[in-house]
Amino acid sequence: MLKAIVIDDEPRGRNILLQLISQNFEHIKVVATAAGADEGIKRIDMYKPDVVFLDVEMPGKNAFDMLKELGKVDFKIIFVSAHNHYALNAIKLSAIDFLLKPIDLDDLTKAIDRLQDQPRQAAQQVPHLLNQLQQPKTNFGKIAITSVSAIEFVNINDIIYCKADNVYTDVHLCGTSITSTKNLKEFDDILQAHYFFRIHHSYLINLNHIKKYIKGDGGTVVMSDNTEIEVSRRRKTAFLEQLATI
């Protein structure tokens, strides 16, 4: 049984999440709720939760102000927000889950499933997140890659390509690879702003690591590690247009 706390300044938001959890996840018990950061800190100190569902935007102190004030974070976090702005990209890069309002049950289920699979690692993730938020909006230099056993922080520029492996993703770096518990679409959502392109339903490549493009039906790219990857015919035109911007 996981102890959970829901922190959200909107009563409707709290009630919807409480209802979804109580009706669908018997192994999660919401032990407290809070309508703001200060109240949330008190509830966390009192109940020592395993996971906190935390609204990003709250009056007075937002979620990030609250986390800075807490200092030590020894619980998992699932952020909740009605706004898909750059802060959410920083959350993704830090390998912390978030849910967009209105909350979809399928998205909630995936986030909770990942809670089950991963060790208690919020203490590692939160400092990285807060550091990312202090960077310029387009200058997130690192990404946190979550595997079954660890969270590894790597330079985005060191990623050569990502390959789909069923519901997982093999992230190929300079000299090594990591199997992440996130699927390829999630990496595409995170990395497309960093000169990555989905050239095939199974491959997401770093355009900065292309050595050669071999013309053909769809064509083939040769990456910096000499891996050859076919380009999907239906994505060829968009891919060549993207190459022209480099």
JSON list of C-alpha atoms in Angstrom, two decimals:
[
{"chain": "A", "resi": 1, "resn": "MET", "atom": "CA", "xyz": [0.00, 0.00, 0.00]},
{"chain": "A", "resi": 2, "resn": "LEU", "atom": "CA", "xyz": [1.39, 3.39, -1.02]},
{"chain": "A", "resi": 3, "resn": "LYS", "atom": "CA", "xyz": [0.55, 6.48, 1.04]},
{"chain": "A", "resi": 4, "resn": "ALA", "atom": "CA", "xyz": [-0.30, 9.47, -1.14]},
{"chain": "A", "resi": 5, "resn": "ILE", "atom": "CA", "xyz": [-0.96, 13.17, -0.63]},
{"chain": "A", "resi": 6, "resn": "VAL", "atom": "CA", "xyz": [-2.77, 15.37, -3.17]},
{"chain": "A", "resi": 7, "resn": "ILE", "atom": "CA", "xyz": [-1.77, 19.06, -3.22]},
{"chain": "A", "resi": 8, "resn": "ASP", "atom": "CA", "xyz": [-3.89, 21.28, -5.47]},
{"chain": "A", "resi": 9, "resn": "ASP", "atom": "CA", "xyz": [-5.44, 24.70, -4.83]},
{"chain": "A", "resi": 10, "resn": "GLU", "atom": "CA", "xyz": [-8.52, 23.81, -6.90]},
{"chain": "A", "resi": 11, "resn": "PRO", "atom": "CA", "xyz": [-11.13, 21.76, -4.97]},
{"chain": "A", "resi": 12, "resn": "ARG", "atom": "CA", "xyz": [-12.46, 20.27, -8.21]},
{"chain": "A", "resi": 13, "resn": "GLY", "atom": "CA", "xyz": [-8.98, 19.14, -9.22]},
{"chain": "A", "resi": 14, "resn": "ARG", "atom": "CA", "xyz": [-8.43, 17.47, -5.85]},
{"chain": "A", "resi": 15, "resn": "ASN", "atom": "CA", "xyz": [-11.81, 15.75, -5.94]},
{"chain": "A", "resi": 16, "resn": "ILE", "atom": "CA", "xyz": [-11.39, 14.38, -9.48]},
{"chain": "A", "resi": 17, "resn": "LEU", "atom": "CA", "xyz": [-7.98, 12.94, -8.64]},
{"chain": "A", "resi": 18, "resn": "LEU", "atom": "CA", "xyz": [-9.24, 11.47, -5.36]},
{"chain": "A", "resi": 19, "resn": "GLN", "atom": "CA", "xyz": [-12.11, 9.81, -7.19]},
{"chain": "A", "resi": 20, "resn": "LEU", "atom": "CA", "xyz": [-9.90, 8.36, -9.92]},
{"chain": "A", "resi": 21, "resn": "ILE", "atom": "CA", "xyz": [-7.46, 6.95, -7.38]},
{"chain": "A", "resi": 22, "resn": "SER", "atom": "CA", "xyz": [-10.08, 5.49, -5.03]},
{"chain": "A", "resi": 23, "resn": "GLN", "atom": "CA", "xyz": [-12.02, 3.83, -7.87]},
{"chain": "A", "resi": 24, "resn": "ASN", "atom": "CA", "xyz": [-9.07, 2.38, -9.78]},
{"chain": "A", "resi": 25, "resn": "PHE", "atom": "CA", "xyz": [-6.03, 1.87, -7.56]},
{"chain": "A", "resi": 26, "resn": "GLU", "atom": "CA", "xyz": [-6.61, -0.19, -4.44]},
{"chain": "A", "resi": 27, "resn": "HIS", "atom": "CA", "xyz": [-2.91, -0.16, -3.55]},
{"chain": "A", "resi": 28, "resn": "ILE", "atom": "CA", "xyz": [-2.83, 3.65, -3.17]},
{"chain": "A", "resi": 29, "resn": "LYS", "atom": "CA", "xyz": [-4.31, 5.33, -0.10]},
{"chain": "A", "resi": 30, "resn": "VAL", "atom": "CA", "xyz": [-4.68, 9.11, -0.09]},
{"chain": "A", "resi": 31, "resn": "VAL", "atom": "CA", "xyz": [-3.89, 9.97, 3.53]},
{"chain": "A", "resi": 32, "resn": "ALA", "atom": "CA", "xyz": [-4.23, 13.76, 3.19]},
{"chain": "A", "resi": 33, "resn": "THR", "atom": "CA", "xyz": [-4.94, 16.64, 0.85]},
{"chain": "A", "resi": 34, "resn": "ALA", "atom": "CA", "xyz": [-3.77, 20.25, 0.83]},
{"chain": "A", "resi": 35, "resn": "ALA", "atom": "CA", "xyz": [-4.89, 23.43, -0.91]},
{"chain": "A", "resi": 36, "resn": "GLY", "atom": "CA", "xyz": [-1.49, 25.11, -1.07]},
{"chain": "A", "resi": 37, "resn": "ALA", "atom": "CA", "xyz": [2.26, 24.84, -0.58]},
{"chain": "A", "resi": 38, "resn": "ASP", "atom": "CA", "xyz": [2.44, 25.74, 3.11]},
{"chain": "A", "resi": 39, "resn": "GLU", "atom": "CA", "xyz": [-0.35, 23.34, 4.01]},
{"chain": "A", "resi": 40, "resn": "GLY", "atom": "CA", "xyz": [1.27, 20.74, 1.78]},
{"chain": "A", "resi": 41, "resn": "ILE", "atom": "CA", "xyz": [4.59, 20.96, 3.62]},
{"chain": "A", "resi": 42, "resn": "LYS", "atom": "CA", "xyz": [2.80, 20.39, 6.92]},
{"chain": "A", "resi": 43, "resn": "ARG", "atom": "CA", "xyz": [0.96, 17.35, 5.56]},
{"chain": "A", "resi": 44, "resn": "ILE", "atom": "CA", "xyz": [4.18, 15.90, 4.14]},
{"chain": "A", "resi": 45, "resn": "ASP", "atom": "CA", "xyz": [5.98, 16.33, 7.48]},
{"chain": "A", "resi": 46, "resn": "MET", "atom": "CA", "xyz": [3.05, 14.72, 9.29]},
{"chain": "A", "resi": 47, "resn": "TYR", "atom": "CA", "xyz": [2.27, 11.73, 7.05]},
{"chain": "A", "resi": 48, "resn": "LYS", "atom": "CA", "xyz": [5.64, 10.92, 5.36]},
{"chain": "A", "resi": 49, "resn": "PRO", "atom": "CA", "xyz": [4.02, 9.94, 2.03]},
{"chain": "A", "resi": 50, "resn": "ASP", "atom": "CA", "xyz": [5.39, 7.56, -0.59]},
{"chain": "A", "resi": 51, "resn": "VAL", "atom": "CA", "xyz": [4.07, 9.73, -3.41]},
{"chain": "A", "resi": 52, "resn": "VAL", "atom": "CA", "xyz": [2.77, 13.30, -3.76]},
{"chain": "A", "resi": 53, "resn": "PHE", "atom": "CA", "xyz": [0.46, 14.45, -6.55]},
{"chain": "A", "resi": 54, "resn": "LEU", "atom": "CA", "xyz": [1.55, 18.06, -6.83]},
{"chain": "A", "resi": 55, "resn": "ASP", "atom": "CA", "xyz": [-0.13, 20.88, -8.76]},
{"chain": "A", "resi": 56, "resn": "VAL", "atom": "CA", "xyz": [2.48, 23.02, -10.52]},
{"chain": "A", "resi": 57, "resn": "GLU", "atom": "CA", "xyz": [0.73, 26.40, -10.39]},
{"chain": "A", "resi": 58, "resn": "MET", "atom": "CA", "xyz": [-0.59, 27.48, -7.00]},
{"chain": "A", "resi": 59, "resn": "PRO", "atom": "CA", "xyz": [-1.12, 30.99, -5.59]},
{"chain": "A", "resi": 60, "resn": "GLY", "atom": "CA", "xyz": [1.63, 32.32, -3.35]},
{"chain": "A", "resi": 61, "resn": "LYS", "atom": "CA", "xyz": [4.18, 29.53, -3.70]},
{"chain": "A", "resi": 62, "resn": "ASN", "atom": "CA", "xyz": [4.18, 27.22, -6.68]},
{"chain": "A", "resi": 63, "resn": "ALA", "atom": "CA", "xyz": [5.30, 23.60, -6.65]},
{"chain": "A", "resi": 64, "resn": "PHE", "atom": "CA", "xyz": [8.96, 24.46, -7.25]},
{"chain": "A", "resi": 65, "resn": "ASP", "atom": "CA", "xyz": [9.02, 27.04, -4.44]},
{"chain": "A", "resi": 66, "resn": "MET", "atom": "CA", "xyz": [7.55, 24.37, -2.17]},
{"chain": "A", "resi": 67, "resn": "LEU", "atom": "CA", "xyz": [10.20, 21.81, -3.13]},
{"chain": "A", "resi": 68, "resn": "LYS", "atom": "CA", "xyz": [13.01, 24.31, -2.52]},
{"chain": "A", "resi": 69, "resn": "GLU", "atom": "CA", "xyz": [11.57, 25.06, 0.92]},
{"chain": "A", "resi": 70, "resn": "LEU", "atom": "CA", "xyz": [11.25, 21.37, 1.77]},
{"chain": "A", "resi": 71, "resn": "GLY", "atom": "CA", "xyz": [14.91, 20.79, 1.02]},
{"chain": "A", "resi": 72, "resn": "LYS", "atom": "CA", "xyz": [15.02, 17.03, 1.50]},
{"chain": "A", "resi": 73, "resn": "VAL", "atom": "CA", "xyz": [12.65, 15.13, -0.77]},
{"chain": "A", "resi": 74, "resn": "ASP", "atom": "CA", "xyz": [12.35, 11.41, 0.01]},
{"chain": "A", "resi": 75, "resn": "PHE", "atom": "CA", "xyz": [9.06, 10.70, -1.75]},
{"chain": "A", "resi": 76, "resn": "LYS", "atom": "CA", "xyz": [8.07, 10.26, -5.39]},
{"chain": "A", "resi": 77, "resn": "ILE", "atom": "CA", "xyz": [6.29, 13.04, -7.23]},
{"chain": "A", "resi": 78, "resn": "ILE", "atom": "CA", "xyz": [3.69, 13.15, -9.98]},
{"chain": "A", "resi": 79, "resn": "PHE", "atom": "CA", "xyz": [3.16, 16.74, -11.10]},
{"chain": "A", "resi": 80, "resn": "VAL", "atom": "CA", "xyz": [-0.28, 17.91, -12.23]},
{"chain": "A", "resi": 81, "resn": "SER", "atom": "CA", "xyz": [-0.83, 20.98, -14.40]},
{"chain": "A", "resi": 82, "resn": "ALA", "atom": "CA", "xyz": [-3.34, 22.63, -16.69]},
{"chain": "A", "resi": 83, "resn": "HIS", "atom": "CA", "xyz": [-0.53, 24.35, -18.59]},
{"chain": "A", "resi": 84, "resn": "ASN", "atom": "CA", "xyz": [1.83, 22.73, -21.09]},
{"chain": "A", "resi": 85, "resn": "HIS", "atom": "CA", "xyz": [4.63, 25.32, -20.92]},
{"chain": "A", "resi": 86, "resn": "TYR", "atom": "CA", "xyz": [8.40, 25.08, -20.75]},
{"chain": "A", "resi": 87, "resn": "ALA", "atom": "CA", "xyz": [8.47, 24.10, -17.06]},
{"chain": "A", "resi": 88, "resn": "LEU", "atom": "CA", "xyz": [6.81, 20.83, -18.03]},
{"chain": "A", "resi": 89, "resn": "ASN", "atom": "CA", "xyz": [9.63, 20.15, -20.47]},
{"chain": "A", "resi": 90, "resn": "ALA", "atom": "CA", "xyz": [12.06, 20.54, -17.58]},
{"chain": "A", "resi": 91, "resn": "ILE", "atom": "CA", "xyz": [9.96, 18.05, -15.60]},
{"chain": "A", "resi": 92, "resn": "LYS", "atom": "CA", "xyz": [10.18, 15.56, -18.47]},
{"chain": "A", "resi": 93, "resn": "LEU", "atom": "CA", "xyz": [13.94, 16.03, -18.78]},
{"chain": "A", "resi": 94, "resn": "SER", "atom": "CA", "xyz": [14.22, 15.23, -15.08]},
{"chain": "A", "resi": 95, "resn": "ALA", "atom": "CA", "xyz": [12.32, 11.93, -15.52]},
{"chain": "A", "resi": 96, "resn": "ILE", "atom": "CA", "xyz": [9.53, 12.95, -13.17]},
{"chain": "A", "resi": 97, "resn": "ASP", "atom": "CA", "xyz": [6.01, 12.15, -14.31]},
{"chain": "A", "resi": 98, "resn": "PHE", "atom": "CA", "xyz": [3.35, 14.79, -14.87]},
{"chain": "A", "resi": 99, "resn": "LEU", "atom": "CA", "xyz": [-0.31, 14.78, -15.78]},
{"chain": "A", "resi": 100, "resn": "LEU", "atom": "CA", "xyz": [-2.13, 17.41, -17.79]},
{"chain": "A", "resi": 101, "resn": "LYS", "atom": "CA", "xyz": [-5.58, 18.47, -16.64]},
{"chain": "A", "resi": 102, "resn": "PRO", "atom": "CA", "xyz": [-8.20, 17.27, -17.26]},
{"chain": "A", "resi": 103, "resn": "ILE", "atom": "CA", "xyz": [-6.58, 14.07, -16.03]},
{"chain": "A", "resi": 104, "resn": "ASP", "atom": "CA", "xyz": [-6.98, 11.06, -18.29]},
{"chain": "A", "resi": 105, "resn": "LEU", "atom": "CA", "xyz": [-7.27, 7.67, -16.58]},
{"chain": "A", "resi": 106, "resn": "ASP", "atom": "CA", "xyz": [-4.89, 6.03, -19.06]},
{"chain": "A", "resi": 107, "resn": "ASP", "atom": "CA", "xyz": [-2.20, 8.66, -18.38]},
{"chain": "A", "resi": 108, "resn": "LEU", "atom": "CA", "xyz": [-2.72, 8.30, -14.64]},
{"chain": "A", "resi": 109, "resn": "THR", "atom": "CA", "xyz": [-2.43, 4.52, -14.92]},
{"chain": "A", "resi": 110, "resn": "LYS", "atom": "CA", "xyz": [0.87, 4.78, -16.82]},
{"chain": "A", "resi": 111, "resn": "ALA", "atom": "CA", "xyz": [2.30, 7.20, -14.27]},
{"chain": "A", "resi": 112, "resn": "ILE", "atom": "CA", "xyz": [1.29, 4.96, -11.38]},
{"chain": "A", "resi": 113, "resn": "ASP", "atom": "CA", "xyz": [2.64, 1.87, -13.13]},
{"chain": "A", "resi": 114, "resn": "ARG", "atom": "CA", "xyz": [6.01, 3.61, -13.35]},
{"chain": "A", "resi": 115, "resn": "LEU", "atom": "CA", "xyz": [5.86, 4.28, -9.62]},
{"chain": "A", "resi": 116, "resn": "GLN", "atom": "CA", "xyz": [5.69, 0.54, -9.08]},
{"chain": "A", "resi": 117, "resn": "ASP", "atom": "CA", "xyz": [8.66, -0.16, -11.34]},
{"chain": "A", "resi": 118, "resn": "GLN", "atom": "CA", "xyz": [11.07, 2.45, -10.05]},
{"chain": "A", "resi": 119, "resn": "PRO", "atom": "CA", "xyz": [12.96, 2.67, -6.77]},
{"chain": "A", "resi": 120, "resn": "ARG", "atom": "CA", "xyz": [12.47, 5.68, -4.48]},
{"chain": "A", "resi": 121, "resn": "GLN", "atom": "CA", "xyz": [14.54, 8.18, -6.44]},
{"chain": "A", "resi": 122, "resn": "ALA", "atom": "CA", "xyz": [12.89, 11.57, -6.08]},
{"chain": "A", "resi": 123, "resn": "ALA", "atom": "CA", "xyz": [15.84, 12.76, -3.98]},
{"chain": "A", "resi": 124, "resn": "GLN", "atom": "CA", "xyz": [18.02, 12.44, -7.12]},
{"chain": "A", "resi": 125, "resn": "GLN", "atom": "CA", "xyz": [15.49, 13.88, -9.52]},
{"chain": "A", "resi": 126, "resn": "VAL", "atom": "CA", "xyz": [14.35, 17.04, -7.76]},
{"chain": "A", "resi": 127, "resn": "PRO", "atom": "CA", "xyz": [17.72, 18.86, -7.56]},
{"chain": "A", "resi": 128, "resn": "HIS", "atom": "CA", "xyz": [18.19, 18.12, -11.27]},
{"chain": "A", "resi": 129, "resn": "LEU", "atom": "CA", "xyz": [14.72, 19.50, -12.00]},
{"chain": "A", "resi": 130, "resn": "LEU", "atom": "CA", "xyz": [15.29, 22.68, -10.01]},
{"chain": "A", "resi": 131, "resn": "ASN", "atom": "CA", "xyz": [18.61, 23.18, -11.80]},
{"chain": "A", "resi": 132, "resn": "GLN", "atom": "CA", "xyz": [16.92, 22.74, -15.20]},
{"chain": "A", "resi": 133, "resn": "LEU", "atom": "CA", "xyz": [14.33, 25.36, -14.31]},
{"chain": "A", "resi": 134, "resn": "GLN", "atom": "CA", "xyz": [17.09, 27.90, -13.68]},
{"chain": "A", "resi": 135, "resn": "GLN", "atom": "CA", "xyz": [18.47, 27.40, -17.21]},
{"chain": "A", "resi": 136, "resn": "PRO", "atom": "CA", "xyz": [17.25, 29.39, -20.23]},
{"chain": "A", "resi": 137, "resn": "LYS", "atom": "CA", "xyz": [14.14, 27.87, -21.79]},
{"chain": "A", "resi": 138, "resn": "THR", "atom": "CA", "xyz": [15.98, 26.50, -24.81]},
{"chain": "A", "resi": 139, "resn": "ASN", "atom": "CA", "xyz": [19.21, 25.48, -23.04]},
{"chain": "A", "resi": 140, "resn": "PHE", "atom": "CA", "xyz": [18.38, 22.31, -21.13]},
{"chain": "A", "resi": 141, "resn": "GLY", "atom": "CA", "xyz": [21.73, 20.56, -21.37]},
{"chain": "A", "resi": 142, "resn": "LYS", "atom": "CA", "xyz": [20.96, 17.23, -19.70]},
{"chain": "A", "resi": 143, "resn": "ILE", "atom": "CA", "xyz": [18.23, 14.63, -19.59]},
{"chain": "A", "resi": 144, "resn": "ALA", "atom": "CA", "xyz": [17.48, 12.11, -16.86]},
{"chain": "A", "resi": 145, "resn": "ILE", "atom": "CA", "xyz": [17.03, 8.63, -18.33]},
{"chain": "A", "resi": 146, "resn": "THR", "atom": "CA", "xyz": [15.10, 6.24, -16.11]},
{"chain": "A", "resi": 147, "resn": "SER", "atom": "CA", "xyz": [15.90, 2.54, -16.35]},
{"chain": "A", "resi": 148, "resn": "VAL", "atom": "CA", "xyz": [14.52, -0.24, -14.18]},
{"chain": "A", "resi": 149, "resn": "SER", "atom": "CA", "xyz": [17.40, 0.06, -11.69]},
{"chain": "A", "resi": 150, "resn": "ALA", "atom": "CA", "xyz": [18.59, 3.69, -11.85]},
{"chain": "A", "resi": 151, "resn": "ILE", "atom": "CA", "xyz": [18.26, 7.22, -13.14]},
{"chain": "A", "resi": 152, "resn": "GLU", "atom": "CA", "xyz": [21.21, 8.32, -15.27]},
{"chain": "A", "resi": 153, "resn": "PHE", "atom": "CA", "xyz": [21.84, 11.96, -16.10]},
{"chain": "A", "resi": 154, "resn": "VAL", "atom": "CA", "xyz": [23.39, 12.37, -19.54]},
{"chain": "A", "resi": 155, "resn": "ASN", "atom": "CA", "xyz": [24.21, 15.23, -21.87]},
{"chain": "A", "resi": 156, "resn": "ILE", "atom": "CA", "xyz": [21.58, 15.53, -24.59]},
{"chain": "A", "resi": 157, "resn": "ASN", "atom": "CA", "xyz": [24.33, 16.08, -27.16]},
{"chain": "A", "resi": 158, "resn": "ASP", "atom": "CA", "xyz": [25.80, 12.66, -26.28]},
{"chain": "A", "resi": 159, "resn": "ILE", "atom": "CA", "xyz": [22.64, 10.85, -27.43]},
{"chain": "A", "resi": 160, "resn": "ILE", "atom": "CA", "xyz": [23.18, 9.50, -30.96]},
{"chain": "A", "resi": 161, "resn": "TYR", "atom": "CA", "xyz": [19.79, 7.88, -31.47]},
{"chain": "A", "resi": 162, "resn": "CYS", "atom": "CA", "xyz": [16.90, 6.24, -29.65]},
{"chain": "A", "resi": 163, "resn": "LYS", "atom": "CA", "xyz": [15.39, 2.94, -30.77]},
{"chain": "A", "resi": 164, "resn": "ALA", "atom": "CA", "xyz": [11.98, 1.59, -29.78]},
{"chain": "A", "resi": 165, "resn": "ASP", "atom": "CA", "xyz": [12.03, -1.72, -27.91]},
{"chain": "A", "resi": 166, "resn": "ASN", "atom": "CA", "xyz": [8.35, -2.59, -27.39]},
{"chain": "A", "resi": 167, "resn": "VAL", "atom": "CA", "xyz": [7.24, -0.32, -24.52]},
{"chain": "A", "resi": 168, "resn": "TYR", "atom": "CA", "xyz": [10.85, 0.56, -23.66]},
{"chain": "A", "resi": 169, "resn": "THR", "atom": "CA", "xyz": [13.49, 2.62, -25.48]},
{"chain": "A", "resi": 170, "resn": "ASP", "atom": "CA", "xyz": [17.15, 1.84, -26.11]},
{"chain": "A", "resi": 171, "resn": "VAL", "atom": "CA", "xyz": [19.06, 5.11, -25.83]},
{"chain": "A", "resi": 172, "resn": "HIS", "atom": "CA", "xyz": [22.35, 4.89, -27.72]},
{"chain": "A", "resi": 173, "resn": "LEU", "atom": "CA", "xyz": [25.09, 7.22, -26.53]},
{"chain": "A", "resi": 174, "resn": "CYS", "atom": "CA", "xyz": [28.74, 7.70, -27.36]},
{"chain": "A", "resi": 175, "resn": "GLY", "atom": "CA", "xyz": [30.25, 4.38, -26.24]},
{"chain": "A", "resi": 176, "resn": "THR", "atom": "CA", "xyz": [27.27, 2.97, -24.31]},
{"chain": "A", "resi": 177, "resn": "SER", "atom": "CA", "xyz": [23.49, 2.49, -24.28]},
{"chain": "A", "resi": 178, "resn": "ILE", "atom": "CA", "xyz": [20.70, 2.63, -21.70]},
{"chain": "A", "resi": 179, "resn": "THR", "atom": "CA", "xyz": [17.35, 0.86, -21.80]},
{"chain": "A", "resi": 180, "resn": "SER", "atom": "CA", "xyz": [14.76, 3.32, -20.55]},
{"chain": "A", "resi": 181, "resn": "THR", "atom": "CA", "xyz": [11.32, 2.50, -19.17]},
{"chain": "A", "resi": 182, "resn": "LYS", "atom": "CA", "xyz": [9.84, 5.36, -21.22]},
{"chain": "A", "resi": 183, "resn": "ASN", "atom": "CA", "xyz": [8.54, 4.66, -24.72]},
{"chain": "A", "resi": 184, "resn": "LEU", "atom": "CA", "xyz": [9.90, 6.30, -27.87]},
{"chain": "A", "resi": 185, "resn": "LYS", "atom": "CA", "xyz": [7.01, 8.76, -28.19]},
{"chain": "A", "resi": 186, "resn": "GLU", "atom": "CA", "xyz": [7.87, 10.20, -24.79]},
{"chain": "A", "resi": 187, "resn": "PHE", "atom": "CA", "xyz": [11.47, 10.75, -25.91]},
{"chain": "A", "resi": 188, "resn": "ASP", "atom": "CA", "xyz": [10.21, 12.32, -29.13]},
{"chain": "A", "resi": 189, "resn": "ASP", "atom": "CA", "xyz": [8.04, 14.75, -27.15]},
{"chain": "A", "resi": 190, "resn": "ILE", "atom": "CA", "xyz": [11.00, 15.72, -24.97]},
{"chain": "A", "resi": 191, "resn": "LEU", "atom": "CA", "xyz": [13.82, 15.88, -27.52]},
{"chain": "A", "resi": 192, "resn": "GLN", "atom": "CA", "xyz": [12.25, 17.24, -30.71]},
{"chain": "A", "resi": 193, "resn": "ALA", "atom": "CA", "xyz": [13.16, 20.78, -29.55]},
{"chain": "A", "resi": 194, "resn": "HIS", "atom": "CA", "xyz": [16.83, 19.71, -29.40]},
{"chain": "A", "resi": 195, "resn": "TYR", "atom": "CA", "xyz": [17.36, 18.81, -33.09]},
{"chain": "A", "resi": 196, "resn": "PHE", "atom": "CA", "xyz": [16.08, 15.26, -32.84]},
{"chain": "A", "resi": 197, "resn": "PHE", "atom": "CA", "xyz": [13.91, 13.84, -35.61]},
{"chain": "A", "resi": 198, "resn": "ARG", "atom": "CA", "xyz": [11.69, 10.74, -35.79]},
{"chain": "A", "resi": 199, "resn": "ILE", "atom": "CA", "xyz": [12.88, 9.28, -39.11]},
{"chain": "A", "resi": 200, "resn": "HIS", "atom": "CA", "xyz": [11.07, 5.97, -38.62]},
{"chain": "A", "resi": 201, "resn": "HIS", "atom": "CA", "xyz": [8.40, 4.67, -36.25]},
{"chain": "A", "resi": 202, "resn": "SER", "atom": "CA", "xyz": [11.19, 2.85, -34.38]},
{"chain": "A", "resi": 203, "resn": "TYR", "atom": "CA", "xyz": [13.97, 5.46, -34.53]},
{"chain": "A", "resi": 204, "resn": "LEU", "atom": "CA", "xyz": [14.54, 8.96, -33.18]},
{"chain": "A", "resi": 205, "resn": "ILE", "atom": "CA", "xyz": [17.89, 10.41, -34.22]},
{"chain": "A", "resi": 206, "resn": "ASN", "atom": "CA", "xyz": [20.08, 13.32, -33.14]},
{"chain": "A", "resi": 207, "resn": "LEU", "atom": "CA", "xyz": [20.60, 15.40, -36.29]},
{"chain": "A", "resi": 208, "resn": "ASN", "atom": "CA", "xyz": [23.94, 16.61, -34.92]},
{"chain": "A", "resi": 209, "resn": "HIS", "atom": "CA", "xyz": [25.25, 13.02, -35.10]},
{"chain": "A", "resi": 210, "resn": "ILE", "atom": "CA", "xyz": [24.51, 12.39, -38.79]},
{"chain": "A", "resi": 211, "resn": "LYS", "atom": "CA", "xyz": [27.66, 11.61, -40.81]},
{"chain": "A", "resi": 212, "resn": "LYS", "atom": "CA", "xyz": [26.00, 10.93, -44.15]},
{"chain": "A", "resi": 213, "resn": "TYR", "atom": "CA", "xyz": [22.63, 10.70, -45.86]},
{"chain": "A", "resi": 214, "resn": "ILE", "atom": "CA", "xyz": [22.48, 8.06, -48.60]},
{"chain": "A", "resi": 215, "resn": "LYS", "atom": "CA", "xyz": [19.78, 8.79, -51.17]},
{"chain": "A", "resi": 216, "resn": "GLY", "atom": "CA", "xyz": [17.18, 6.15, -51.91]},
{"chain": "A", "resi": 217, "resn": "ASP", "atom": "CA", "xyz": [13.46, 5.36, -51.72]},
{"chain": "A", "resi": 218, "resn": "GLY", "atom": "CA", "xyz": [13.37, 6.80, -48.25]},
{"chain": "A", "resi": 219, "resn": "GLY", "atom": "CA", "xyz": [17.10, 6.94, -47.89]},
{"chain": "A", "resi": 220, "resn": "THR", "atom": "CA", "xyz": [19.50, 5.88, -45.17]},
{"chain": "A", "resi": 221, "resn": "VAL", "atom": "CA", "xyz": [21.40, 7.88, -42.56]},
{"chain": "A", "resi": 222, "resn": "VAL", "atom": "CA", "xyz": [24.81, 6.93, -41.26]},
{"chain": "A", "resi": 223, "resn": "MET", "atom": "CA", "xyz": [25.26, 8.06, -37.67]},
{"chain": "A", "resi": 224, "resn": "SER", "atom": "CA", "xyz": [28.48, 9.08, -35.90]},
{"chain": "A", "resi": 225, "resn": "ASP", "atom": "CA", "xyz": [28.87, 5.54, -34.48]},
{"chain": "A", "resi": 226, "resn": "ASN", "atom": "CA", "xyz": [28.49, 4.17, -38.06]},
{"chain": "A", "resi": 227, "resn": "THR", "atom": "CA", "xyz": [25.01, 2.77, -37.42]},
{"chain": "A", "resi": 228, "resn": "GLU", "atom": "CA", "xyz": [22.94, 2.82, -40.61]},
{"chain": "A", "resi": 229, "resn": "ILE", "atom": "CA", "xyz": [19.24, 3.61, -40.17]},
{"chain": "A", "resi": 230, "resn": "GLU", "atom": "CA", "xyz": [16.58, 3.66, -42.87]},
{"chain": "A", "resi": 231, "resn": "VAL", "atom": "CA", "xyz": [14.41, 6.74, -43.30]},
{"chain": "A", "resi": 232, "resn": "SER", "atom": "CA", "xyz": [10.69, 6.08, -43.65]},
{"chain": "A", "resi": 233, "resn": "ARG", "atom": "CA", "xyz": [9.41, 7.05, -47.11]},
{"chain": "A", "resi": 234, "resn": "ARG", "atom": "CA", "xyz": [6.54, 9.05, -45.66]},
{"chain": "A", "resi": 235, "resn": "ARG", "atom": "CA", "xyz": [8.93, 11.03, -43.44]},
{"chain": "A", "resi": 236, "resn": "LYS", "atom": "CA", "xyz": [11.59, 11.64, -46.07]},
{"chain": "A", "resi": 237, "resn": "THR", "atom": "CA", "xyz": [10.36, 15.08, -47.23]},
{"chain": "A", "resi": 238, "resn": "ALA", "atom": "CA", "xyz": [9.98, 16.45, -43.69]},
{"chain": "A", "resi": 239, "resn": "PHE", "atom": "CA", "xyz": [13.36, 14.97, -42.77]},
{"chain": "A", "resi": 240, "resn": "LEU", "atom": "CA", "xyz": [15.17, 16.64, -45.70]},
{"chain": "A", "resi": 241, "resn": "GLU", "atom": "CA", "xyz": [13.47, 19.92, -44.86]},
{"chain": "A", "resi": 242, "resn": "GLN", "atom": "CA", "xyz": [14.72, 19.59, -41.28]},
{"chain": "A", "resi": 243, "resn": "LEU", "atom": "CA", "xyz": [18.27, 18.83, -42.51]},
{"chain": "A", "resi": 244, "resn": "ALA", "atom": "CA", "xyz": [18.21, 22.00, -44.57]},
{"chain": "A", "resi": 245, "resn": "THR", "atom": "CA", "xyz": [17.84, 24.07, -41.36]},
{"chain": "A", "resi": 246, "resn": "ILE", "atom": "CA", "xyz": [21.08, 22.80, -39.82]}
]
